[in-house]
PDB file of C-alpha atoms in Angstrom:
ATOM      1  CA  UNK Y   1       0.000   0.000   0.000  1.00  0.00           C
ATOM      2  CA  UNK Y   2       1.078   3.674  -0.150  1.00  0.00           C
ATOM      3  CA  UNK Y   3      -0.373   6.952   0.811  1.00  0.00           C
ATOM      4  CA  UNK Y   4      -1.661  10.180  -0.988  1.00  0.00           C
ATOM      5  CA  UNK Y   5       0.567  10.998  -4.172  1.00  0.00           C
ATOM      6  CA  UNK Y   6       0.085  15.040  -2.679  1.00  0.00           C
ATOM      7  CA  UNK Y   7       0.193  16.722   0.518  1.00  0.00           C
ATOM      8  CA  UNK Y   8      -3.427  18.016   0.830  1.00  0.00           C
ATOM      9  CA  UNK Y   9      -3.968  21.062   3.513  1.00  0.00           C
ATOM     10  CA  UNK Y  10      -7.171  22.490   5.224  1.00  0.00           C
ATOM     11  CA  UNK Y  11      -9.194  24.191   2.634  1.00  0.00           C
ATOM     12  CA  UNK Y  12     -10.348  27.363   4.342  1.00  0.00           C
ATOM     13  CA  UNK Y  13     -12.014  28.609   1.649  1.00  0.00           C
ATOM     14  CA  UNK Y  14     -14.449  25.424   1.101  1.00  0.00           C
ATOM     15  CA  UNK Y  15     -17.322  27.420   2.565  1.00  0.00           C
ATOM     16  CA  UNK Y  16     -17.255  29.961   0.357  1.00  0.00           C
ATOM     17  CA  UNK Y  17     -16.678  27.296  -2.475  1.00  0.00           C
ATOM     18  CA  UNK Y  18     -19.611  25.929  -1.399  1.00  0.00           C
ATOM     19  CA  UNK Y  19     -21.831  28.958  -1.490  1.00  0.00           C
ATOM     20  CA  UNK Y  20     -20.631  29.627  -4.779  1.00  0.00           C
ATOM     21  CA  UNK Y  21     -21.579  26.315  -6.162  1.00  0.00           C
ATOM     22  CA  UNK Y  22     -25.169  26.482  -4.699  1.00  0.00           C
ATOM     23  CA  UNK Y  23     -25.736  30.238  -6.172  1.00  0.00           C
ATOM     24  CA  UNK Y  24     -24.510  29.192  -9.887  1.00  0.00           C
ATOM     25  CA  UNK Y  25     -26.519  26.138  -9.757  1.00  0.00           C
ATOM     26  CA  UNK Y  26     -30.153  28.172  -8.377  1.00  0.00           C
ATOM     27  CA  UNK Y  27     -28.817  30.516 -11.595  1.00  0.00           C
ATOM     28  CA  UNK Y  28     -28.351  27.852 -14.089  1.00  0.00           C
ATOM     29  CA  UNK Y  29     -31.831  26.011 -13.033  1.00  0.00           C
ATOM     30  CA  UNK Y  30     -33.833  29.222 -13.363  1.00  0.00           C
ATOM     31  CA  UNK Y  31     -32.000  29.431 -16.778  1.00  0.00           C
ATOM     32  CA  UNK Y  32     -33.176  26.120 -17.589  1.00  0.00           C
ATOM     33  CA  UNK Y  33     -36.650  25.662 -15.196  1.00  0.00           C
ATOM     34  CA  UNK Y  34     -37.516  28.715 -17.930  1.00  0.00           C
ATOM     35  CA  UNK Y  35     -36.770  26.629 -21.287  1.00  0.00           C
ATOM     36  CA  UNK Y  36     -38.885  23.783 -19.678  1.00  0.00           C
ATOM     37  CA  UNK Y  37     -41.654  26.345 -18.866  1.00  0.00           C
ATOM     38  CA  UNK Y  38     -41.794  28.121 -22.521  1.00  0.00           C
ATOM     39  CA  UNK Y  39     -41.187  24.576 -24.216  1.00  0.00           C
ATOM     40  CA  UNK Y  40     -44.254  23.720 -22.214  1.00  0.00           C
ATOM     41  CA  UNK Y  41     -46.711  26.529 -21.946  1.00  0.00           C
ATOM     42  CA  UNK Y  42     -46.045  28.426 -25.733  1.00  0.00           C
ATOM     43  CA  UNK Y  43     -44.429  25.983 -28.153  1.00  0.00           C
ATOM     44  CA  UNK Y  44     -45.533  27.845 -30.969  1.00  0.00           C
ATOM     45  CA  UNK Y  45     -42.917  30.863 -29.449  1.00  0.00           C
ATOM     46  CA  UNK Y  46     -40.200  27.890 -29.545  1.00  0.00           C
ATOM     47  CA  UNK Y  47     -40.956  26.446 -32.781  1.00  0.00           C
ATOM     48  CA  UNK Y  48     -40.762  30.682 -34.255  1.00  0.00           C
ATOM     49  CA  UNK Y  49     -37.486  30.956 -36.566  1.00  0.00           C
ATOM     50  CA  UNK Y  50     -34.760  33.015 -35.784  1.00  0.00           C
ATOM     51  CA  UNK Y  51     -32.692  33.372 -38.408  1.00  0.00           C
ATOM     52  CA  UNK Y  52     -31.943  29.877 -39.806  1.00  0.00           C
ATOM     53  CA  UNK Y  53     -32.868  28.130 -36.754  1.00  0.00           C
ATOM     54  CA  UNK Y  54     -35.911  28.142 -34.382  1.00  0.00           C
ATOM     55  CA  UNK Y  55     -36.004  29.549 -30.469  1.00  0.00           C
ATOM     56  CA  UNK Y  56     -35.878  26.137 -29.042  1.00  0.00           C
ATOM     57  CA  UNK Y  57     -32.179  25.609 -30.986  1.00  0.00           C
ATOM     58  CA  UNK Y  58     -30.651  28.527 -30.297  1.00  0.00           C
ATOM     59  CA  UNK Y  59     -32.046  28.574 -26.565  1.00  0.00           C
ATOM     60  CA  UNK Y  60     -30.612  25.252 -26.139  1.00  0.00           C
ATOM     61  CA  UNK Y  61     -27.022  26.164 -27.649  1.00  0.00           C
ATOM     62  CA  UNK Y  62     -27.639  29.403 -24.905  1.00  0.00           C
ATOM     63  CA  UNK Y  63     -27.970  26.650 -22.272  1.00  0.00           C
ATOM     64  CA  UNK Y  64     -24.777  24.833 -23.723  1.00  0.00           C
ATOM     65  CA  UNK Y  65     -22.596  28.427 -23.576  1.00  0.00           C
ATOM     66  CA  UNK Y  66     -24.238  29.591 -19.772  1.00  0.00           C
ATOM     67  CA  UNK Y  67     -23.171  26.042 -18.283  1.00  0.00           C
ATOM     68  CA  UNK Y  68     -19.398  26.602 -19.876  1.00  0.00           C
ATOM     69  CA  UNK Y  69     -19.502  30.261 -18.967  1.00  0.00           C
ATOM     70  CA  UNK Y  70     -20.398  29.481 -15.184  1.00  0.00           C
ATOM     71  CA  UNK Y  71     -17.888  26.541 -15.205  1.00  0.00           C
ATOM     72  CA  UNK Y  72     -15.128  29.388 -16.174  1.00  0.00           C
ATOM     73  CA  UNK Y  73     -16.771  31.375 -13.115  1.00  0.00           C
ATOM     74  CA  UNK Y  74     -16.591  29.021 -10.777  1.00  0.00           C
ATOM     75  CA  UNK Y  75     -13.104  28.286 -11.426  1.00  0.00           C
ATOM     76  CA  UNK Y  76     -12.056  31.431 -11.332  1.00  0.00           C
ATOM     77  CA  UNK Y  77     -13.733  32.582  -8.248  1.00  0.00           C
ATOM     78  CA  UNK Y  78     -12.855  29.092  -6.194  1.00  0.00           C
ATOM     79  CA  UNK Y  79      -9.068  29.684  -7.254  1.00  0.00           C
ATOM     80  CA  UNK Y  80      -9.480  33.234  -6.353  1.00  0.00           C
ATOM     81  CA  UNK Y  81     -10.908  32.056  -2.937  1.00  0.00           C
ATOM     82  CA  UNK Y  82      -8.271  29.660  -2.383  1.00  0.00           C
ATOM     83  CA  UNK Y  83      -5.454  32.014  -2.904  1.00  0.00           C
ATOM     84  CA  UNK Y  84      -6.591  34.747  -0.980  1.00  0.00           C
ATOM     85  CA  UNK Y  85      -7.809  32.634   2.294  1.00  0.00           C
ATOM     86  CA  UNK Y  86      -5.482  30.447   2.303  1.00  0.00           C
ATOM     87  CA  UNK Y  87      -2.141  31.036   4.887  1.00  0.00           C
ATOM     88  CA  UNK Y  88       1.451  31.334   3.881  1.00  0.00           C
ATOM     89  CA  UNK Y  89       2.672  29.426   6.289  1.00  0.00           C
ATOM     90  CA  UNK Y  90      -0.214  26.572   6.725  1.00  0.00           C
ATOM     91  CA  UNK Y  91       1.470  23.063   7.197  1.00  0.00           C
ATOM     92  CA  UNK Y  92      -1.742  21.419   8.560  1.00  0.00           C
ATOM     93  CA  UNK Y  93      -2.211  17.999   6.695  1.00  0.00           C
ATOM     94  CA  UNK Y  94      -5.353  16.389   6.578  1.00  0.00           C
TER      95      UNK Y  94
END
């Protein structure tokens, strides 16, 4: 047997990780609870062209670029987090 390839240390900033996970995901299901509501309620307004595609296509490739976009986010701001709470001199191994 061996032990952990990497030293791990306390994560300080795993709260505010945490908060920042729940907040994009409430954003990214109101994003999508809404395409499930108009798909539902108006289909006509999803099946109405937009250029060469319809609503429902280019709402759906909108879905695709907000989930990347708040991936990016929450990278950066977790990284951010863990930089600026995290001690110089912490030698704490979990």
């Amino acid at each position: 047997m061996h032990g952990p390839s990497t030293d791990w240390k306390k994560d300080y900033s795993s709260p505010l990780k945490e908060l920042f996970g729940k907040w994009f995901f409430i954003l990214y299901s109101i994003v999508y609870a809404s395409f499930i509501i108009i798909s539902v309620v108006s289909p006509s307004l999803m099946a109405t062209d937009v250029g060469s595609i319809n609503v429902a296509i280019a709402y759906g490739f909108l879905l695709i670029i907000i989930a990347i976009v708040l991936a990016f986010a929450y990278n950066h701001f977790c990284t951010r987090a863990e930089e600026m709470m995290q001690p110089e001199d912490e030698e704490e191994v979990i």
